[in-house]
Amino acid sequence: MKIRGLAQASLDLLEPQIAENARDETLAVFTTLRYDRRLTELTRRIPIAMEDSYNDTFFLARLHYQRLKYSSQLFQWPELKYHQFCNALDEAVADFKESTARIRVEYNAQGVLRTVVSPVPQRDNLFSGLSDTPVETESQDPIFDAVLDTEQTPTSLFSFIKTNKRAFYDEARARHNIALGATKEVLLFNEKDEITEGSISSVAVLIDGQWVTPPAEETMNGVLRSFLINLGFVKEGPIHKSLVKPGVNVLLFNGVIGVVKGIVKAP
């Protein structure tokens, strides 16, 4: 499976910003994925996920590599090889004692890979959010609270490419007092009052019985987002912020938590 790149309209819009930032020595692109020694069991509902995972423990690692390589190529940085990426993952957990972890892999203009490893809670099923019930009976996964942000987040290069320039995400979380690890997410919207994403996750909203995620022209193309679109679990479409009312069901998904259910709450 392959991830999707930016829409051509987005590339045309962002080209000046890409050129301006390409030689910024403080800039790094990154991706964040899950390390889990129980990964085969956790992906049993969608076993095809293991085909793009690495060493039976790094969730969708091949797709995360594709994303990092694609982003670095936009800036015309040194080419990143898959074996370099995998070696960095192996080294990151070589002395890690926990069975689950969040691994952030950064890459910069000098061609340097850097990893940051931190523990994360265990999951029973990385795709539990796709079940018909809010939380499957065999799972202890929580339902997330999702709140609509109170301020607009303007479209920019950094809302399409995952980089270490994340002030606007941090500010959105601060407006709603969301701590790292909390079962709460803030949903961002752009100049057109259309939903784009969550601060640390992609989002889909249940519209007419179908899970709809913002189109590529409006959002960052997350790894798990691409995976779910390719398999037909979610489809792309515009989501006006007026549809995101208290009580509405949402899906939140990223490469660490997998897919979880959420319910919109008042800010």
JSON list of C-alpha atoms in Angstrom, two decimals, residues 80-90 113:
[
{"chain": "A", "resi": 80, "resn": "LEU", "atom": "CA", "xyz": [16.14, 8.69, 3.06]},
{"chain": "A", "resi": 81, "resn": "LYS", "atom": "CA", "xyz": [16.48, 4.92, 2.58]},
{"chain": "A", "resi": 82, "resn": "TYR", "atom": "CA", "xyz": [14.09, 2.37, 4.08]},
{"chain": "A", "resi": 83, "resn": "HIS", "atom": "CA", "xyz": [16.90, 0.43, 5.73]},
{"chain": "A", "resi": 84, "resn": "GLN", "atom": "CA", "xyz": [18.05, 3.63, 7.47]},
{"chain": "A", "resi": 85, "resn": "PHE", "atom": "CA", "xyz": [14.55, 4.17, 8.79]},
{"chain": "A", "resi": 86, "resn": "CYS", "atom": "CA", "xyz": [14.23, 0.58, 10.03]},
{"chain": "A", "resi": 87, "resn": "ASN", "atom": "CA", "xyz": [17.67, 0.65, 11.63]},
{"chain": "A", "resi": 88, "resn": "ALA", "atom": "CA", "xyz": [16.68, 3.80, 13.53]},
{"chain": "A", "resi": 89, "resn": "LEU", "atom": "CA", "xyz": [13.54, 2.05, 14.80]},
{"chain": "A", "resi": 90, "resn": "ASP", "atom": "CA", "xyz": [15.50, -0.99, 15.95]},
{"chain": "A", "resi": 113, "resn": "LEU", "atom": "CA", "xyz": [17.56, 10.87, 11.65]}
]
